[in-house]
Coordinates of N, CA and C in Angstrom, one line a residue:
S12 N 124.7 130.7 27.9 CA 125.0 130.0 29.1 C 125.7 130.9 30.1
S13 N 125.5 130.7 31.3 CA 126.1 131.6 32.3 C 127.4 130.9 32.8
S14 N 128.4 131.7 33.1 CA 129.7 131.2 33.6 C 129.8 131.7 35.1
S15 N 130.4 130.8 35.9 CA 130.5 131.1 37.3 C 132.0 131.5 37.6
S16 N 132.2 132.4 38.5 CA 133.6 132.8 38.9 C 133.8 132.5 40.4
S17 N 135.0 132.2 40.8 CA 135.2 131.8 42.2 C 135.2 133.1 43.0
S18 N 134.6 133.0 44.2 CA 134.6 134.1 45.1 C 136.0 134.2 45.8
P19 N 136.3 135.3 46.4 CA 137.6 135.4 47.0 C 137.9 134.4 48.0
S20 N 136.8 134.0 48.8 CA 137.0 133.0 49.9 C 137.3 131.6 49.3
S21 N 136.6 131.3 48.2 CA 136.9 130.0 47.6 C 138.2 129.9 46.9
S22 N 138.7 131.1 46.4 CA 140.0 131.2 45.7 C 141.1 130.9 46.7
S23 N 141.0 131.5 47.9 CA 142.1 131.3 48.9 C 142.1 129.9 49.4
S24 N 140.9 129.2 49.5 CA 140.8 127.9 50.0 C 141.4 126.9 49.0
S25 N 141.6 127.3 47.8 CA 142.1 126.3 46.8 C 143.6 126.3 46.8
H26 N 144.2 127.2 47.5 CA 145.7 127.3 47.6 C 146.2 126.6 48.9
S27 N 147.4 126.0 48.8 CA 148.0 125.4 50.0 C 149.1 126.4 50.6
H28 N 149.2 126.5 51.9 CA 150.2 127.4 52.5 C 151.2 126.5 53.3
H29 N 152.5 126.8 53.1 CA 153.6 126.1 53.8 C 154.3 127.2 54.7
Q30 N 154.4 127.0 56.0 CA 155.0 127.9 56.9 C 156.4 127.5 57.3
Y31 N 157.3 128.5 57.3 CA 158.7 128.3 57.8 C 158.8 128.9 59.2
Q32 N 159.5 128.2 60.1 CA 159.6 128.7 61.5 C 160.9 129.6 61.5
S33 N 160.7 130.8 62.1 CA 161.9 131.7 62.3 C 162.7 131.2 63.4
H34 N 164.0 131.4 63.3 CA 165.0 131.0 64.4 C 165.4 132.2 65.2
Q35 N 165.1 132.1 66.5 CA 165.5 133.2 67.4 C 167.0 133.0 67.8
P36 N 167.7 134.1 67.9 CA 169.1 134.0 68.4 C 169.3 133.4 69.8
K37 N 170.4 132.8 70.0 CA 170.6 132.3 71.3 C 170.6 133.4 72.4
K38 N 170.1 133.0 73.6 CA 170.0 134.0 74.6 C 171.3 134.7 75.0
E39 N 172.4 133.9 75.0 CA 173.7 134.5 75.4 C 174.1 135.5 74.4
N40 N 174.0 135.2 73.1 CA 174.4 136.1 72.1 C 173.5 137.4 72.2
F41 N 172.2 137.2 72.4 CA 171.3 138.3 72.5 C 171.8 139.3 73.6
N42 N 172.2 138.7 74.8 CA 172.6 139.5 75.9 C 174.0 140.2 75.6
K43 N 174.9 139.4 75.0 CA 176.2 139.9 74.7 C 176.1 141.1 73.7
E44 N 175.2 141.0 72.7 CA 175.1 142.1 71.7 C 174.4 143.3 72.3
T45 N 173.5 143.0 73.3 CA 172.9 144.1 73.9 C 173.9 144.9 74.8
Q46 N 174.8 144.1 75.4 CA 175.8 144.8 76.2 C 176.8 145.5 75.4
N47 N 177.2 144.9 74.3 CA 178.2 145.6 73.4 C 177.6 146.8 72.6
G48 N 176.5 146.6 72.0 CA 176.0 147.6 71.1 C 174.8 148.4 71.7
G49 N 174.3 147.8 72.7 CA 173.1 148.5 73.3 C 171.8 148.3 72.5
K50 N 171.9 147.5 71.5 CA 170.8 147.2 70.6 C 170.6 145.7 70.4
S51 N 169.3 145.4 70.3 CA 169.1 143.9 70.0 C 169.1 143.7 68.5
P52 N 169.5 142.6 68.1 CA 169.6 142.3 66.7 C 168.2 142.2 66.1
S53 N 168.1 142.6 64.8 CA 166.8 142.6 64.1 C 166.3 141.2 63.9
V54 N 165.1 140.9 64.2 CA 164.5 139.6 64.0 C 163.3 139.7 63.1
N55 N 163.3 139.0 62.0 CA 162.1 139.0 61.0 C 161.1 138.0 61.5
N56 N 160.0 138.5 62.0 CA 158.9 137.6 62.6 C 157.9 137.3 61.5
S57 N 158.0 137.8 60.3 CA 157.0 137.5 59.2 C 157.2 136.0 58.8
T58 N 156.1 135.4 58.4 CA 156.1 134.0 58.0 C 156.0 133.9 56.5
P59 N 157.0 133.4 55.8 CA 156.9 133.3 54.4 C 155.8 132.3 54.0
K60 N 155.2 132.5 52.9 CA 154.1 131.6 52.4 C 154.5 131.1 51.0
L61 N 154.3 129.8 50.8 CA 154.5 129.2 49.5 C 153.1 128.9 48.9
T62 N 152.7 129.4 47.8 CA 151.4 129.2 47.2 C 151.5 128.2 46.1
V63 N 150.7 127.1 46.2 CA 150.6 126.1 45.1 C 149.3 126.3 44.4
T64 N 149.5 126.6 43.1 CA 148.3 126.9 42.3 C 147.8 125.7 41.6
K65 N 146.5 125.4 41.8 CA 145.9 124.2 41.1 C 145.4 124.6 39.7
P66 N 145.2 123.7 38.8 CA 144.6 124.0 37.5 C 143.3 124.7 37.7
N67 N 143.0 125.7 36.9 CA 141.8 126.5 36.9 C 140.6 125.7 36.3
E68 N 139.9 124.9 37.1 CA 138.9 124.0 36.6 C 137.7 124.9 36.1
T69 N 137.4 126.0 36.8 CA 136.3 126.9 36.4 C 136.5 127.4 35.0
H70 N 137.8 127.8 34.7 CA 138.1 128.3 33.4 C 137.8 127.2 32.3
Q71 N 138.3 126.0 32.6 CA 138.1 124.9 31.6 C 136.6 124.6 31.4
T72 N 135.8 124.7 32.5 CA 134.4 124.5 32.4 C 133.7 125.6 31.5
N73 N 134.2 126.8 31.7 CA 133.6 127.9 31.0 C 133.9 127.8 29.5
L74 N 135.1 127.3 29.2 CA 135.5 127.1 27.8 C 134.6 126.1 27.1
V75 N 134.3 125.0 27.8 CA 133.4 123.9 27.3 C 132.0 124.5 27.1
Q76 N 131.5 125.3 28.1 CA 130.1 125.9 28.0 C 130.1 126.8 26.8
T77 N 131.2 127.6 26.6 CA 131.2 128.6 25.5 C 131.1 127.8 24.2
E78 N 131.9 126.7 24.0 CA 131.8 125.9 22.8 C 130.4 125.4 22.5
I79 N 129.8 124.9 23.6 CA 128.4 124.4 23.4 C 127.5 125.5 23.0
K80 N 127.6 126.7 23.6 CA 126.7 127.8 23.3 C 126.9 128.2 21.8
N81 N 128.2 128.3 21.4 CA 128.5 128.7 20.0 C 127.9 127.7 19.0
K82 N 128.0 126.5 19.4 CA 127.4 125.4 18.5 C 125.9 125.6 18.4
N83 N 125.3 125.8 19.5 CA 123.8 125.9 19.5 C 123.4 127.2 18.8
D84 N 124.1 128.3 19.0 CA 123.8 129.5 18.3 C 123.9 129.3 16.8
G85 N 124.9 128.6 16.4 CA 125.1 128.3 14.9 C 123.9 127.5 14.4
N86 N 123.4 126.5 15.2 CA 122.3 125.7 14.8 C 121.0 126.6 14.6
D87 N 120.8 127.5 15.6 CA 119.7 128.5 15.6 C 119.8 129.3 14.3
E88 N 121.0 129.8 14.0 CA 121.1 130.7 12.8 C 120.7 129.9 11.6
N89 N 121.2 128.6 11.5 CA 120.9 127.8 10.3 C 119.4 127.6 10.2
K90 N 118.7 127.4 11.3 CA 117.2 127.2 11.3 C 116.5 128.5 10.9
N91 N 117.0 129.6 11.4 CA 116.4 130.9 11.0 C 116.5 131.1 9.5
E92 N 117.7 130.8 8.9 CA 117.9 131.0 7.5 C 117.0 130.1 6.7
E93 N 116.8 128.9 7.2 CA 116.0 127.9 6.5 C 114.5 128.4 6.5
N94 N 114.1 128.9 7.7 CA 112.7 129.4 7.8 C 112.5 130.6 6.9
E95 N 113.4 131.5 6.8 CA 113.3 132.7 6.0 C 113.2 132.3 4.5
K96 N 114.0 131.3 4.2 CA 114.1 130.8 2.8 C 112.7 130.2 2.4
N97 N 112.1 129.5 3.3 CA 110.8 128.9 3.0 C 109.6 129.8 3.2
G98 N 109.8 131.0 3.7 CA 108.7 131.9 3.9 C 108.1 131.8 5.3
N99 N 108.6 130.9 6.2 CA 108.0 130.7 7.5 C 108.3 131.9 8.4
H100 N 107.3 132.2 9.2 CA 107.5 133.2 10.3 C 108.0 132.4 11.5
V101 N 108.8 133.0 12.3 CA 109.4 132.3 13.4 C 109.0 133.1 14.7
N102 N 108.5 132.3 15.6 CA 108.1 132.9 16.9 C 109.3 133.3 17.7
E103 N 109.5 134.6 17.9 CA 110.7 135.1 18.6 C 110.3 135.7 20.0
E104 N 109.1 135.6 20.4 CA 108.7 136.1 21.6 C 109.1 135.2 22.8
K105 N 109.5 135.8 23.9 CA 109.9 135.0 25.0 C 108.7 134.2 25.5
D106 N 108.9 132.9 25.7 CA 107.9 132.0 26.2 C 106.6 132.0 25.3
G107 N 106.7 132.5 24.1 CA 105.6 132.6 23.1 C 104.7 133.7 23.4
L108 N 104.9 134.5 24.4 CA 104.0 135.6 24.8 C 104.7 136.9 24.9
P109 N 104.1 138.0 24.3 CA 104.7 139.3 24.5 C 104.4 139.8 25.9
D110 N 105.2 140.8 26.3 CA 104.9 141.3 27.7 C 103.6 141.9 27.9
N111 N 103.0 142.6 26.8 CA 101.7 143.2 26.9 C 100.6 142.4 26.3
V112 N 100.7 141.1 26.5 CA 99.7 140.2 25.8 C 98.3 140.5 26.2
E113 N 98.0 140.9 27.5 CA 96.7 141.2 27.9 C 96.1 142.4 27.2
E114 N 97.0 143.4 27.0 CA 96.5 144.6 26.2 C 96.2 144.2 24.8
L115 N 97.0 143.4 24.2 CA 96.8 143.0 22.8 C 95.5 142.2 22.6
M116 N 95.3 141.2 23.6 CA 94.0 140.5 23.5 C 92.8 141.4 23.6
Q117 N 92.9 142.4 24.4 CA 91.8 143.3 24.5 C 91.6 144.2 23.2
A118 N 92.8 144.5 22.6 CA 92.7 145.3 21.4 C 92.1 144.6 20.2
Y119 N 92.4 143.3 20.1 CA 91.9 142.5 19.0 C 90.4 142.1 19.2
S120 N 90.0 141.9 20.4 CA 88.7 141.4 20.7 C 87.6 142.4 20.2
G121 N 86.5 141.9 19.6 CA 85.4 142.7 19.2 C 85.0 142.3 17.8
K122 N 84.0 143.0 17.2 CA 83.5 142.8 15.9 C 84.2 143.7 14.9
W123 N 84.6 143.2 13.8 CA 85.2 143.9 12.7 C 84.5 143.7 11.4
R124 N 84.4 144.7 10.6 CA 83.7 144.6 9.3 C 84.7 144.9 8.1
M125 N 84.7 144.0 7.1 CA 85.6 144.2 6.0 C 85.2 145.3 5.1
V126 N 86.1 146.2 4.8 CA 85.8 147.4 4.0 C 86.6 147.5 2.7
S127 N 87.7 146.7 2.6 CA 88.5 146.7 1.3 C 89.3 145.5 1.2
R128 N 89.7 145.2 0.0 CA 90.5 144.0 -0.3 C 91.6 144.3 -1.3
E129 N 92.8 143.8 -1.0 CA 93.9 143.9 -2.0 C 94.3 142.5 -2.4
G130 N 94.7 142.3 -3.7 CA 95.1 141.0 -4.2 C 93.9 140.3 -4.8
D131 N 94.2 139.1 -5.4 CA 93.3 138.3 -6.2 C 92.9 137.1 -5.4
I132 N 91.7 137.1 -4.8 CA 91.3 136.0 -3.9 C 91.0 134.7 -4.8
Q133 N 90.5 134.9 -6.0 CA 90.3 133.8 -6.9 C 91.6 133.1 -7.3
E134 N 92.6 133.8 -7.6 CA 93.9 133.2 -7.9 C 94.4 132.5 -6.6
F135 N 94.3 133.1 -5.5 CA 94.7 132.5 -4.2 C 94.0 131.1 -4.0
L136 N 92.7 131.1 -4.1 CA 91.9 129.9 -3.9 C 92.2 128.9 -4.9
S137 N 92.4 129.3 -6.2 CA 92.7 128.3 -7.2 C 94.0 127.6 -7.0
A138 N 95.0 128.4 -6.5 CA 96.3 127.8 -6.2 C 96.2 126.8 -5.0
N139 N 95.1 126.9 -4.2 CA 95.0 126.0 -3.1 C 93.9 124.9 -3.3
G140 N 93.5 124.7 -4.6 CA 92.7 123.6 -5.0 C 91.2 123.8 -4.7
V141 N 90.7 125.0 -4.6 CA 89.3 125.3 -4.4 C 88.6 125.3 -5.7
S142 N 87.4 124.7 -5.8 CA 86.7 124.6 -7.0 C 86.3 125.9 -7.6
F143 N 86.0 125.9 -8.9 CA 85.6 127.2 -9.6 C 84.4 127.8 -9.0
V144 N 83.4 127.0 -8.7 CA 82.1 127.6 -8.1 C 82.4 128.2 -6.8
K145 N 83.1 127.6 -5.9 CA 83.4 128.2 -4.6 C 84.3 129.4 -4.7
R146 N 85.2 129.4 -5.7 CA 86.0 130.6 -5.9 C 85.1 131.8 -6.3
K147 N 84.1 131.6 -7.2 CA 83.2 132.7 -7.6 C 82.4 133.2 -6.5
I148 N 81.9 132.3 -5.6 CA 81.1 132.7 -4.5 C 82.0 133.6 -3.6
A149 N 83.2 133.1 -3.3 CA 84.1 133.9 -2.4 C 84.4 135.3 -3.0
A150 N 84.6 135.3 -4.3 CA 84.9 136.6 -4.9 C 83.8 137.6 -4.9
S151 N 82.5 137.0 -4.9 CA 81.3 137.9 -4.9 C 81.1 138.6 -3.6
L152 N 81.8 138.1 -2.5 CA 81.6 138.8 -1.2 C 82.3 140.1 -1.2
T153 N 81.6 141.2 -1.0 CA 82.1 142.5 -0.9 C 82.4 142.9 0.5
T154 N 81.8 142.2 1.4 CA 82.0 142.5 2.9 C 81.6 141.3 3.7
Y155 N 82.0 141.3 4.9 CA 81.7 140.3 5.9 C 82.1 140.9 7.3
T156 N 81.6 140.3 8.3 CA 81.9 140.7 9.7 C 82.6 139.5 10.4
V157 N 83.5 139.8 11.3 CA 84.2 138.8 12.0 C 84.3 139.2 13.5
D158 N 84.1 138.2 14.3 CA 84.1 138.4 15.8 C 85.3 137.7 16.3
Y159 N 86.3 138.5 16.8 CA 87.4 138.0 17.4 C 87.3 138.0 19.0
S160 N 87.7 137.0 19.6 CA 87.6 136.9 21.1 C 88.6 136.0 21.7
F161 N 88.8 136.0 23.0 CA 89.7 135.1 23.7 C 88.9 134.5 24.8
P162 N 88.2 133.4 24.6 CA 87.3 132.8 25.6 C 88.2 132.3 26.8
E163 N 89.4 132.0 26.6 CA 90.4 131.7 27.6 C 91.7 132.5 27.4
F164 N 92.5 132.5 28.4 CA 93.7 133.3 28.3 C 94.6 132.7 27.1
N165 N 94.9 133.6 26.1 CA 95.8 133.3 25.0 C 95.1 132.3 24.0
V166 N 93.8 132.1 24.1 CA 93.1 131.2 23.2 C 92.3 132.0 22.2
F167 N 92.6 132.0 20.9 CA 92.1 132.9 20.0 C 90.9 132.2 19.3
S168 N 89.7 133.0 19.2 CA 88.5 132.5 18.6 C 88.1 133.4 17.4
V169 N 87.7 132.8 16.3 CA 87.3 133.5 15.1 C 85.9 133.0 14.7
K170 N 85.0 134.0 14.6 CA 83.6 133.7 14.1 C 83.3 134.7 12.9
I171 N 83.0 134.1 11.7 CA 82.8 134.9 10.6 C 81.3 134.8 10.1
K172 N 80.8 136.0 9.8 CA 79.4 136.0 9.4 C 79.3 136.8 8.1
S173 N 78.7 136.2 7.1 CA 78.5 136.8 5.8 C 77.1 136.5 5.2
S174 N 76.8 137.1 4.1 CA 75.5 136.8 3.4 C 75.3 135.4 2.9
I175 N 76.4 134.7 2.8 CA 76.4 133.3 2.3 C 76.3 132.3 3.4
Q176 N 77.2 132.4 4.4 CA 77.2 131.4 5.5 C 77.9 132.0 6.7
N177 N 77.7 131.4 7.9 CA 78.4 131.8 9.1 C 79.4 130.7 9.4
V178 N 80.6 131.0 9.8 CA 81.6 130.1 10.0 C 82.3 130.3 11.4
E179 N 82.3 129.3 12.2 CA 83.0 129.4 13.5 C 84.3 128.5 13.4
K180 N 85.4 129.1 13.3 CA 86.7 128.3 13.2 C 87.1 127.8 14.5
P181 N 87.9 126.7 14.5 CA 88.4 126.1 15.7 C 89.3 127.1 16.5
N182 N 89.2 127.1 17.8 CA 90.1 127.9 18.6 C 91.5 127.5 18.5
V183 N 92.4 128.5 18.5 CA 93.8 128.2 18.4 C 94.6 128.8 19.6
V184 N 95.4 128.0 20.3 CA 96.2 128.6 21.4 C 97.4 129.2 20.8
L185 N 97.7 130.4 21.1 CA 98.9 131.1 20.5 C 100.1 130.9 21.3
D186 N 100.6 129.6 21.3 CA 101.7 129.2 22.1 C 102.8 128.6 21.3
G187 N 102.7 128.7 19.9 CA 103.8 128.2 19.1 C 103.7 126.6 18.9
K188 N 102.7 126.0 19.4 CA 102.6 124.5 19.2 C 101.6 124.2 18.0
T189 N 102.0 123.2 17.3 CA 101.2 122.8 16.1 C 100.1 121.9 16.4
I190 N 98.9 122.2 15.9 CA 97.7 121.3 16.1 C 97.2 121.0 14.7
T191 N 96.4 119.9 14.6 CA 95.8 119.5 13.4 C 94.3 119.6 13.5
I192 N 93.6 120.3 12.6 CA 92.2 120.5 12.6 C 91.6 120.3 11.3
D193 N 90.3 120.1 11.2 CA 89.5 120.0 10.0 C 89.0 121.5 9.7
E194 N 90.0 122.3 9.3 CA 89.7 123.7 9.3 C 89.2 124.2 7.9
N195 N 89.7 123.6 6.8 CA 89.4 124.1 5.5 C 88.0 123.6 5.0
L196 N 87.0 124.4 5.0 CA 85.7 124.0 4.6 C 85.6 123.9 3.1
A197 N 86.5 124.7 2.4 CA 86.4 124.7 0.9 C 86.9 123.4 0.3
T198 N 87.9 122.8 0.9 CA 88.5 121.5 0.3 C 88.2 120.3 1.1
G199 N 87.9 120.5 2.4 CA 87.7 119.3 3.2 C 89.0 118.7 3.7
D200 N 90.2 119.3 3.4 CA 91.4 118.8 3.9 C 91.7 119.1 5.3
K201 N 92.4 118.2 6.0 CA 92.9 118.6 7.3 C 94.1 119.5 7.2
M202 N 94.1 120.4 8.2 CA 95.2 121.4 8.2 C 96.0 121.5 9.5
E203 N 97.3 121.6 9.4 CA 98.1 121.9 10.5 C 98.3 123.4 10.7
I204 N 98.1 123.8 12.0 CA 98.2 125.2 12.3 C 99.1 125.4 13.5
T205 N 100.0 126.4 13.3 CA 100.9 126.8 14.4 C 100.6 128.3 14.7
G206 N 100.0 128.6 15.8 CA 99.6 130.0 16.1 C 100.5 130.6 17.2
F207 N 100.9 131.8 17.0 CA 101.8 132.5 18.0 C 101.7 134.0 17.7
W208 N 102.3 134.8 18.7 CA 102.4 136.2 18.6 C 103.8 136.6 18.0
E209 N 103.8 137.6 17.2 CA 105.0 138.1 16.6 C 104.9 139.6 16.4
N210 N 105.7 140.4 17.3 CA 105.7 141.8 17.2 C 104.3 142.4 17.3
G211 N 103.5 141.9 18.2 CA 102.1 142.4 18.3 C 101.1 141.8 17.3
K212 N 101.6 141.0 16.4 CA 100.7 140.4 15.4 C 100.3 139.0 15.8
I213 N 99.1 138.6 15.3 CA 98.7 137.2 15.5 C 99.1 136.5 14.2
V214 N 99.9 135.4 14.3 CA 100.4 134.7 13.2 C 100.0 133.3 13.2
Y215 N 99.5 132.8 12.0 CA 99.3 131.3 11.8 C 100.2 130.9 10.7
N216 N 101.0 129.8 11.0 CA 101.6 129.0 9.9 C 100.7 127.9 9.6
K217 N 100.2 127.8 8.4 CA 99.2 126.8 8.0 C 99.7 125.9 6.9
N218 N 99.3 124.6 7.0 CA 99.7 123.7 5.9 C 98.7 122.6 5.8
F219 N 98.2 122.3 4.6 CA 97.3 121.1 4.4 C 98.1 119.8 4.6
V220 N 97.6 118.9 5.4 CA 98.3 117.7 5.7 C 98.6 116.9 4.4
G221 N 99.8 116.6 4.2 CA 100.2 115.8 3.0 C 100.4 116.7 1.8
K222 N 100.3 118.0 1.9 CA 100.5 118.9 0.8 C 101.5 120.0 1.2
P223 N 102.8 119.7 1.1 CA 103.7 120.7 1.6 C 103.7 122.0 0.8
D224 N 103.3 122.0 -0.5 CA 103.3 123.2 -1.3 C 102.2 124.1 -0.9
S225 N 101.3 123.6 -0.1 CA 100.1 124.5 0.3 C 100.4 125.4 1.5
F226 N 101.7 125.5 1.9 CA 102.0 126.2 3.1 C 101.5 127.7 3.0
Q227 N 100.9 128.2 4.0 CA 100.4 129.6 4.1 C 100.8 130.3 5.4
V228 N 101.0 131.6 5.3 CA 101.2 132.4 6.4 C 100.1 133.4 6.5
E229 N 99.4 133.3 7.7 CA 98.2 134.2 7.9 C 98.5 135.1 9.1
T230 N 98.5 136.4 8.8 CA 98.8 137.4 9.9 C 97.6 138.3 10.1
R231 N 97.5 138.7 11.3 CA 96.5 139.8 11.7 C 97.2 140.8 12.5
S232 N 97.0 142.1 12.1 CA 97.7 143.2 12.8 C 96.7 144.4 12.9
I233 N 97.0 145.2 13.9 CA 96.2 146.4 14.0 C 97.0 147.6 13.6
V234 N 96.6 148.4 12.6 CA 97.4 149.5 12.1 C 96.4 150.7 12.0
D235 N 96.8 151.7 12.7 CA 96.0 153.0 12.8 C 94.5 152.7 13.1
G236 N 94.3 151.8 14.0 CA 93.0 151.5 14.5 C 92.2 150.6 13.6
K237 N 92.8 150.1 12.5 CA 92.2 149.2 11.5 C 92.8 147.8 11.7
L238 N 92.0 146.8 11.4 CA 92.6 145.5 11.5 C 92.9 145.0 10.1
V239 N 94.2 144.6 9.9 CA 94.6 144.1 8.6 C 94.8 142.6 8.6
A240 N 94.1 141.9 7.8 CA 94.2 140.4 7.8 C 94.8 140.0 6.4
E241 N 96.0 139.4 6.5 CA 96.8 139.1 5.3 C 97.1 137.6 5.3
I242 N 96.9 137.0 4.1 CA 97.2 135.6 4.0 C 98.0 135.4 2.7
R243 N 99.1 134.7 2.8 CA 100.0 134.5 1.6 C 100.4 133.0 1.5
C244 N 100.7 132.6 0.3 CA 101.3 131.3 0.0 C 102.7 131.7 -0.6
P245 N 103.7 131.7 0.2 CA 105.0 132.1 -0.3 C 105.5 131.3 -1.5
R246 N 105.3 130.0 -1.4 CA 105.8 129.1 -2.5 C 105.1 129.2 -3.8
K247 N 103.9 129.8 -3.8 CA 103.1 130.0 -5.0 C 102.9 131.5 -5.3
N248 N 103.4 132.3 -4.5 CA 103.4 133.8 -4.7 C 102.0 134.3 -5.0
V249 N 101.1 133.9 -4.2 CA 99.7 134.4 -4.2 C 99.3 134.9 -2.8
Y250 N 98.4 135.9 -2.8 CA 98.0 136.5 -1.5 C 96.8 137.3 -1.7
Y251 N 96.1 137.6 -0.6 CA 95.1 138.7 -0.5 C 95.2 139.3 0.9
I252 N 94.8 140.6 1.0 CA 94.8 141.3 2.2 C 93.5 142.0 2.4
D253 N 92.8 141.8 3.5 CA 91.5 142.4 3.8 C 91.8 143.4 4.9
T254 N 91.1 144.6 4.8 CA 91.2 145.6 5.8 C 89.8 145.7 6.5
L255 N 89.8 145.7 7.8 CA 88.5 145.7 8.5 C 88.5 146.9 9.5
V256 N 87.3 147.4 9.8 CA 87.2 148.5 10.8 C 86.1 148.1 11.9

């Protein structure tokens, strides 16, 4: 919170001034002393001032604002600790957008081909309730292509093409707001997705509606000209990472 300080003009206006009138010597005395000593008596023409200081209301206001800020900061720290404990990523970008968002959108846009995978996708799918047959089909895929684009400003589009099927996922606005979509084709469950930017990465916080243990964090990043797509279930300690070129 910002604190305001009084300007010099406003500070002087808050004080009251009391003036005292100086007393001139009587004319005859002045003349007499001039005749006797040849010098006029010294007369102090300065005007004494009495300053009355009012309570510093600005200071009191600043103290209240500081207390509120400290309280809010404490609440934010508690929320951040809770999110870190649950494995949630937190959107820390100002207004949900990095300064170089247009450059990032251009960098991610285009067609990418999967060339390698780390982790056990079957274990990951099993932990999320995907049937045995569908897990085997997913594991048999050695490659696929994905087309990333931004049909509108900050609206992320994902289209996947493989030898088994083509999938066009619902567009997600990367603004940190949660939406509910019929995203999961493997289980048919509705999914809540919160998409946002984080340190140049595209991040999805995902959760099947009514299944809090299904929470997932999906991140996409560009490393050394390659696209790294990582998806994790922090509460079940399962993940897989695909690298695309």
